GROMACS .gro file of C-alpha atoms in nm:
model
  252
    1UNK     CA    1  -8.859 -17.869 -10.437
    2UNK     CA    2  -8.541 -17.856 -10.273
    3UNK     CA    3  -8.484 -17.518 -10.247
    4UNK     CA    4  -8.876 -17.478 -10.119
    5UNK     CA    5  -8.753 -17.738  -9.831
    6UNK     CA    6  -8.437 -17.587  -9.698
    7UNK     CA    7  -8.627 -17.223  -9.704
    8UNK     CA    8  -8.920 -17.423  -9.493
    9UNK     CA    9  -8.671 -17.560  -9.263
   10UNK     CA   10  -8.480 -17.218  -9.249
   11UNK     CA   11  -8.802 -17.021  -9.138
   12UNK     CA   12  -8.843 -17.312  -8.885
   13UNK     CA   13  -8.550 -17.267  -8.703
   14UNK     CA   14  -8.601 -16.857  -8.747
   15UNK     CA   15  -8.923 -16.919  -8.561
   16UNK     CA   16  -8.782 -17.157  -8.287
   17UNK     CA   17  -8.466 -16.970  -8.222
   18UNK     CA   18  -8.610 -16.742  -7.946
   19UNK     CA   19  -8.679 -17.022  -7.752
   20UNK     CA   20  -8.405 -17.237  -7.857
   21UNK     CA   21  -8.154 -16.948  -7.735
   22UNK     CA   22  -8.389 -16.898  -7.372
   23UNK     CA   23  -8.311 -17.274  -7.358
   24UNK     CA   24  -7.939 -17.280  -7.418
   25UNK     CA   25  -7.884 -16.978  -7.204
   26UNK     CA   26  -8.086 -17.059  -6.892
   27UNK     CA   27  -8.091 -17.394  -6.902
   28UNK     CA   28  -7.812 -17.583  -7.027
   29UNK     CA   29  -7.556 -17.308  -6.962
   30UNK     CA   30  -7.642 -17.335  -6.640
   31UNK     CA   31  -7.644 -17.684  -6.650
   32UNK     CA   32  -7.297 -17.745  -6.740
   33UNK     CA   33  -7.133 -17.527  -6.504
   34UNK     CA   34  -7.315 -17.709  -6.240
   35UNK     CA   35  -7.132 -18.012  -6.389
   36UNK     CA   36  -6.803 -17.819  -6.421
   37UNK     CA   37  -6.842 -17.678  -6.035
   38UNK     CA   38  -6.853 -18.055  -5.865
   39UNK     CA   39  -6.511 -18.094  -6.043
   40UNK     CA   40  -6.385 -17.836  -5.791
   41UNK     CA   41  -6.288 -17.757  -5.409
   42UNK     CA   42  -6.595 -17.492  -5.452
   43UNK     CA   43  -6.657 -17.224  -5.133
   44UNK     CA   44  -6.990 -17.058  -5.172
   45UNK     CA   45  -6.837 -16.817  -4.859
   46UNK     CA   46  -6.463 -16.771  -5.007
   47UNK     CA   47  -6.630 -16.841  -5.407
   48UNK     CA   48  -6.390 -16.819  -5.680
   49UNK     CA   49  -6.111 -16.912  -5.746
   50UNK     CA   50  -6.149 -17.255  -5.644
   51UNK     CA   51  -5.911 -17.598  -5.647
   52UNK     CA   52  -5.961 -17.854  -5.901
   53UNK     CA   53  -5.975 -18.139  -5.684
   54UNK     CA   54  -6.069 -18.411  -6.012
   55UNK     CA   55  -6.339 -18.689  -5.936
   56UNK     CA   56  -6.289 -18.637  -5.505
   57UNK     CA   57  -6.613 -18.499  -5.489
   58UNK     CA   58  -6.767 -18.775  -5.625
   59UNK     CA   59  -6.589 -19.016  -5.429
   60UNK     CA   60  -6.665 -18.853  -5.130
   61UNK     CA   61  -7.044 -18.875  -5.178
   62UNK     CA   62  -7.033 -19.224  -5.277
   63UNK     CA   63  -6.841 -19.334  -4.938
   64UNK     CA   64  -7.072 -19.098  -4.722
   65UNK     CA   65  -7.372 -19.331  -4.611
   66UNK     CA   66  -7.567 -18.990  -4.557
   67UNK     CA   67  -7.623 -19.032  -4.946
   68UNK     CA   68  -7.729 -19.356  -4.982
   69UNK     CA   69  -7.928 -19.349  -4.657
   70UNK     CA   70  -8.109 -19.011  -4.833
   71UNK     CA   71  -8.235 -19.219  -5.124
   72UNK     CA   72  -8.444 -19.453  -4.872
   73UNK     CA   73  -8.562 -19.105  -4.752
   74UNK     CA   74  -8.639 -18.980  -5.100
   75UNK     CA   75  -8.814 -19.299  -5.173
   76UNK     CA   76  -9.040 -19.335  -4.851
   77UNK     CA   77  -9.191 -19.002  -4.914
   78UNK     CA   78  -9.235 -19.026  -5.312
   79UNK     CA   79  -9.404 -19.308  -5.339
   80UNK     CA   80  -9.674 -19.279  -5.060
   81UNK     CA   81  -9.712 -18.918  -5.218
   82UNK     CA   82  -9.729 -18.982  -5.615
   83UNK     CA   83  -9.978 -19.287  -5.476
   84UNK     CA   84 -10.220 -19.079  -5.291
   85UNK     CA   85 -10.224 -18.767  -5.527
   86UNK     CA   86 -10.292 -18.981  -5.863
   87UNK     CA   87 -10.568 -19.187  -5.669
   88UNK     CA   88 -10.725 -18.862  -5.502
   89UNK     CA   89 -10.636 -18.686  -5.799
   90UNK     CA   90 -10.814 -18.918  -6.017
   91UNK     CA   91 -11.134 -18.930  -5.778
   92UNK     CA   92 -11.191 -18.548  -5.773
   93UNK     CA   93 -11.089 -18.519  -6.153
   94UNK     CA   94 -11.351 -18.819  -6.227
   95UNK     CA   95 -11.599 -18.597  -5.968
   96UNK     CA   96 -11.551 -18.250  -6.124
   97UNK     CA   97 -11.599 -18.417  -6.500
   98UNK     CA   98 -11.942 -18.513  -6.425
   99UNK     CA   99 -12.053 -18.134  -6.269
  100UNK     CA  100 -12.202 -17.949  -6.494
  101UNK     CA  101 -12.266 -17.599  -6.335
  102UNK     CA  102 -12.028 -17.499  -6.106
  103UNK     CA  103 -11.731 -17.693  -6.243
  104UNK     CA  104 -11.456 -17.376  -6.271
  105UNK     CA  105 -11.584 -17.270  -5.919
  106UNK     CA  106 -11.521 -17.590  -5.777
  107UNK     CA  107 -11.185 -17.654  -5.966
  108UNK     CA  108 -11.074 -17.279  -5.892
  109UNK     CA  109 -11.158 -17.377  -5.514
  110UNK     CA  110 -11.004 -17.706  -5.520
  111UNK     CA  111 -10.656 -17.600  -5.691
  112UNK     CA  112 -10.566 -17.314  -5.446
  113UNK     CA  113 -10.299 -17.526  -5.237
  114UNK     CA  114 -10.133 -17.562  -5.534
  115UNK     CA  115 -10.080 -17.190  -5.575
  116UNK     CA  116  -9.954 -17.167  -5.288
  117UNK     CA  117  -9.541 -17.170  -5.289
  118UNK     CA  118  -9.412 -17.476  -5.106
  119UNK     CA  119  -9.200 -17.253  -4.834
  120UNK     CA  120  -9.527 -17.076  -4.741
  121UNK     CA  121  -9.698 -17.389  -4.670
  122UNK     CA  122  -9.422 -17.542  -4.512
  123UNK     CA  123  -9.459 -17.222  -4.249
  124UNK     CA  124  -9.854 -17.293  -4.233
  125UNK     CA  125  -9.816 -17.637  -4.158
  126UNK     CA  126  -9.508 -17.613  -3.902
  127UNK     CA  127  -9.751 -17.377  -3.684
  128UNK     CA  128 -10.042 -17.627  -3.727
  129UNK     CA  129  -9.860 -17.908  -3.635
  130UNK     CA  130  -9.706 -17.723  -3.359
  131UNK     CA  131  -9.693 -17.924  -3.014
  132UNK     CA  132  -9.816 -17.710  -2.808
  133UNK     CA  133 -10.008 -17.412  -2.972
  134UNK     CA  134 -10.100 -17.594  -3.290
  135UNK     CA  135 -10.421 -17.548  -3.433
  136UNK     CA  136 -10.474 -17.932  -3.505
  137UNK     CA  137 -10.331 -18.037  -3.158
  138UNK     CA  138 -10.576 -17.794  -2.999
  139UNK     CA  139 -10.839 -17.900  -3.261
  140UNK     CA  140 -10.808 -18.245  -3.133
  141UNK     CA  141 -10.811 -18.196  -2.742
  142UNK     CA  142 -11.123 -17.982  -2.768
  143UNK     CA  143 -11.301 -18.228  -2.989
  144UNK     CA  144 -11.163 -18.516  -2.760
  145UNK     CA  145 -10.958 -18.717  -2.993
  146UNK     CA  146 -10.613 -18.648  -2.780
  147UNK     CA  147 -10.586 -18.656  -2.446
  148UNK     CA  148 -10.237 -18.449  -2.451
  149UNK     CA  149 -10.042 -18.278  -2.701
  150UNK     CA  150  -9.887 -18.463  -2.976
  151UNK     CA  151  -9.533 -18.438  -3.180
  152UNK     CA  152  -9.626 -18.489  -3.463
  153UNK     CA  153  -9.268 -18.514  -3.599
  154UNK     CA  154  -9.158 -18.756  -3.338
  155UNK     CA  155  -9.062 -19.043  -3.501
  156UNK     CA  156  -8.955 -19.153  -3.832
  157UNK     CA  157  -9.259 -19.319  -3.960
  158UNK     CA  158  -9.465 -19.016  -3.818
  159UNK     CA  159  -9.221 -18.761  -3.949
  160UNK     CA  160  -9.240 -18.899  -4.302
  161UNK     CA  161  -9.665 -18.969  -4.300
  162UNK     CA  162  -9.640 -18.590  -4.186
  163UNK     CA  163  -9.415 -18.429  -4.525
  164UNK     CA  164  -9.597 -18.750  -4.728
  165UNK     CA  165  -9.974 -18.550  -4.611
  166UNK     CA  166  -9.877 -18.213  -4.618
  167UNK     CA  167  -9.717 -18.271  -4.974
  168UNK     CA  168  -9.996 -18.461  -5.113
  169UNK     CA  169 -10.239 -18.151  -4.974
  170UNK     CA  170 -10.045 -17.947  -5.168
  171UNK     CA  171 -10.015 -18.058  -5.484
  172UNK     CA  172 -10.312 -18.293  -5.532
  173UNK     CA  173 -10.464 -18.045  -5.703
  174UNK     CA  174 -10.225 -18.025  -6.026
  175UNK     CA  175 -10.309 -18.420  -6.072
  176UNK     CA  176 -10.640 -18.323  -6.057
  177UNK     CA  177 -10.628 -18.064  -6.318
  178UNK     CA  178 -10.447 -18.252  -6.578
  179UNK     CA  179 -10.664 -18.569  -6.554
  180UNK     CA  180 -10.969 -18.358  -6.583
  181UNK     CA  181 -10.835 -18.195  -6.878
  182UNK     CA  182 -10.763 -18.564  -6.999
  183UNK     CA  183 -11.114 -18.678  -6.936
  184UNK     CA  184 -11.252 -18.397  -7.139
  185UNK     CA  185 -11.059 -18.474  -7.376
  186UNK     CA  186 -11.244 -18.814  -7.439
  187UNK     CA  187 -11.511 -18.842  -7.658
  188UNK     CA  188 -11.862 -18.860  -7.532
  189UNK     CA  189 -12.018 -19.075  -7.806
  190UNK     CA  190 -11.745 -19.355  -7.674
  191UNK     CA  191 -11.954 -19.351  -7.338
  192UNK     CA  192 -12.301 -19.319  -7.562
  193UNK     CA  193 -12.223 -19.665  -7.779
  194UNK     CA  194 -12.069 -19.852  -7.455
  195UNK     CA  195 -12.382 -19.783  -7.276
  196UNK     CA  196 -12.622 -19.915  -7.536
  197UNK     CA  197 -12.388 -20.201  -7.513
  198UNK     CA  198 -12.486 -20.252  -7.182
  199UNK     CA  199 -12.149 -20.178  -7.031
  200UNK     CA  200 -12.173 -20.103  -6.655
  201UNK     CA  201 -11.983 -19.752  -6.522
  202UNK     CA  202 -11.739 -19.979  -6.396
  203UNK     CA  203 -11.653 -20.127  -6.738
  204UNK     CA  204 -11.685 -19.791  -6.897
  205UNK     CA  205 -11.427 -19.681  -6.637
  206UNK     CA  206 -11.230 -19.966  -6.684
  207UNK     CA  207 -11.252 -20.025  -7.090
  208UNK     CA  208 -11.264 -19.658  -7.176
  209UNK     CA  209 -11.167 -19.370  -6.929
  210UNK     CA  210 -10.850 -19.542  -6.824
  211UNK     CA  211 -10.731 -19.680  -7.161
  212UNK     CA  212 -10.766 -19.330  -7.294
  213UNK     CA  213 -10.653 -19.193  -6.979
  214UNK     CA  214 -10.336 -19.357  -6.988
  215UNK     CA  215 -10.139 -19.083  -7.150
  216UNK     CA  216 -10.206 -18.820  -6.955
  217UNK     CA  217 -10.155 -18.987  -6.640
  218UNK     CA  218  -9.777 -19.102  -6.726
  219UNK     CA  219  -9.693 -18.699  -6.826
  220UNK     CA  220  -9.887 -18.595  -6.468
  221UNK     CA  221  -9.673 -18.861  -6.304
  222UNK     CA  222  -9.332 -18.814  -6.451
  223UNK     CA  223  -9.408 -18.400  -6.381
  224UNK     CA  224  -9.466 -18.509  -6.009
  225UNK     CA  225  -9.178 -18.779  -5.964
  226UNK     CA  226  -8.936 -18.492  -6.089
  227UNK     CA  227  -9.053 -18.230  -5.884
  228UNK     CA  228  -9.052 -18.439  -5.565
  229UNK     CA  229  -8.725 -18.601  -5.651
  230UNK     CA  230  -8.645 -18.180  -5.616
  231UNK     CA  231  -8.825 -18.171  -5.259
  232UNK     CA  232  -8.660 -17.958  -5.024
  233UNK     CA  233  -8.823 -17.654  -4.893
  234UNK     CA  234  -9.103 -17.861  -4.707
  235UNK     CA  235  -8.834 -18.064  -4.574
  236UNK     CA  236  -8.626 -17.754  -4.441
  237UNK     CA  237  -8.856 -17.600  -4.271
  238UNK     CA  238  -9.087 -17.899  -4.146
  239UNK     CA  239  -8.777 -18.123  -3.998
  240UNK     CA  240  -8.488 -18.036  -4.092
  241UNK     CA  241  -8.405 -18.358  -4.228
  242UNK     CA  242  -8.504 -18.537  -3.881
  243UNK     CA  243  -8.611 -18.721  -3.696
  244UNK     CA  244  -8.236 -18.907  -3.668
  245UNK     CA  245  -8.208 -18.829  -4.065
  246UNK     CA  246  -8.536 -19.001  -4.193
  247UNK     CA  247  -8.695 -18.741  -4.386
  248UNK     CA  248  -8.324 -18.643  -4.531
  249UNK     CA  249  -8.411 -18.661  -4.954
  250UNK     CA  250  -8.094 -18.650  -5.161
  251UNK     CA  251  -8.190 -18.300  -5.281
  252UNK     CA  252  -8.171 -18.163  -4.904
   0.00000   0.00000   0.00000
């Protein structure tokens, strides 16, 4: 028995060590000489060799109120964004799961932001938003909303609701996909036995889809809380960090 054990666990790792190797080489490799480079006086014109300058890095970022100031910018657009894209998420996932016909059409229609890279639509929206020949100012002033031409990225509050819309357009779609996979996921006869129960669609909602649901929802969340922790291209190329450093996240 012990001998049928250690050959199962043998073939195990045999099977797993493709991906175990992809993993060590282009992840944690990489990793650690990340680590190992903010030890050093590192030039990305000059590059190696470089001075080992000890923790100075590290105490320079902590004294540098740019950094700490970045978090408050980090946080003002993450949690507006993960807000609206798990409730809008949620409503077009909970929308979609009731379709019968048409579903992938719909979903295939609704999940084409997210395909798009996040430096392309950074470029759409920067000439949409654009003061004077952007296609929403212009929108507006023929439909008779604005009177002039707006900056959209004129203040701080602005500036942020700006990235916080044009990220939750984005990738909405990706919280919509894996709740709807979740909600398929749930049994049908749960719904069947709650409604000869008498349970209301709010109930059921309440009792069953989100109980259920729960799961799911925490993996789509934690996937989106990393990735916009990561946010930088739509900041680049929307404001540069501005207005007066508001929209400056600590990966930028």
């Amino acid at each position: 028995r012990l001998m049928r054990h250690l050959a199962a666990r043998r073939n195990a790792y045999m099977f797993a060590s493709p991906g175990l190797f992809l993993i060590v080489i282009f992840i944690i490799c990489p990793l650690i000489y990340s680590f190992y480079l903010t030890f050093l006086n590192y030039d990305l014109a000059i590059g190696p060799p470089a001075d080992f300058i000890g923790l100075d890095n590290y105490r320079e970022m902590l004294s540098d109120h740019r950094f700490w100031k970045s978090w408050q910018g980090t946080f003002a657009i993450i949690f507006p964004a993960i807000t609206c894209q798990l409730l809008l998420g949620l409503g077009l996932a909970l929308v979609l799961n009731r379709i019968g016909w048409g579903r992938p059409v719909f979903a295939s229609l609704l999940i084409i932001p997210s395909m798009v890279s996040p430096v392309a639509a950074a470029m759409v929206w920067r000439m949409l938003l654009g003061v004077k020949y952007g296609g929403v100012n212009n929108l507006l002033r023929q439909v008779g909303i604005l009177d002039v031409y707006f900056d959209w990225f004129s203040t701080p509050a602005l500036a942020i609701g700006t990235v916080v819309a044009v990220e939750v357009w984005h990738n909405t779609s990706f919280m919509m996909i894996v709740l709807l996979a979740g909600l398929q996921a749930i049994p049908l006869e749960l719904y069947e036995v709650a409604k000869v129960d008498g349970a209301s669609p709010w109930k059921q909602f309440w009792h069953i889809t989100l109980p259920l649901l729960k799961f799911t929802m925490i993996v789509a969340l934690l996937i989106r809380m990393i990735d916009l922790t990561k946010l930088f291209g739509l900041i680049f190329l929307l404001t540069f960090g501005g207005p007066a450093g508001a929209t400056q996240t600590v990966a930028f």
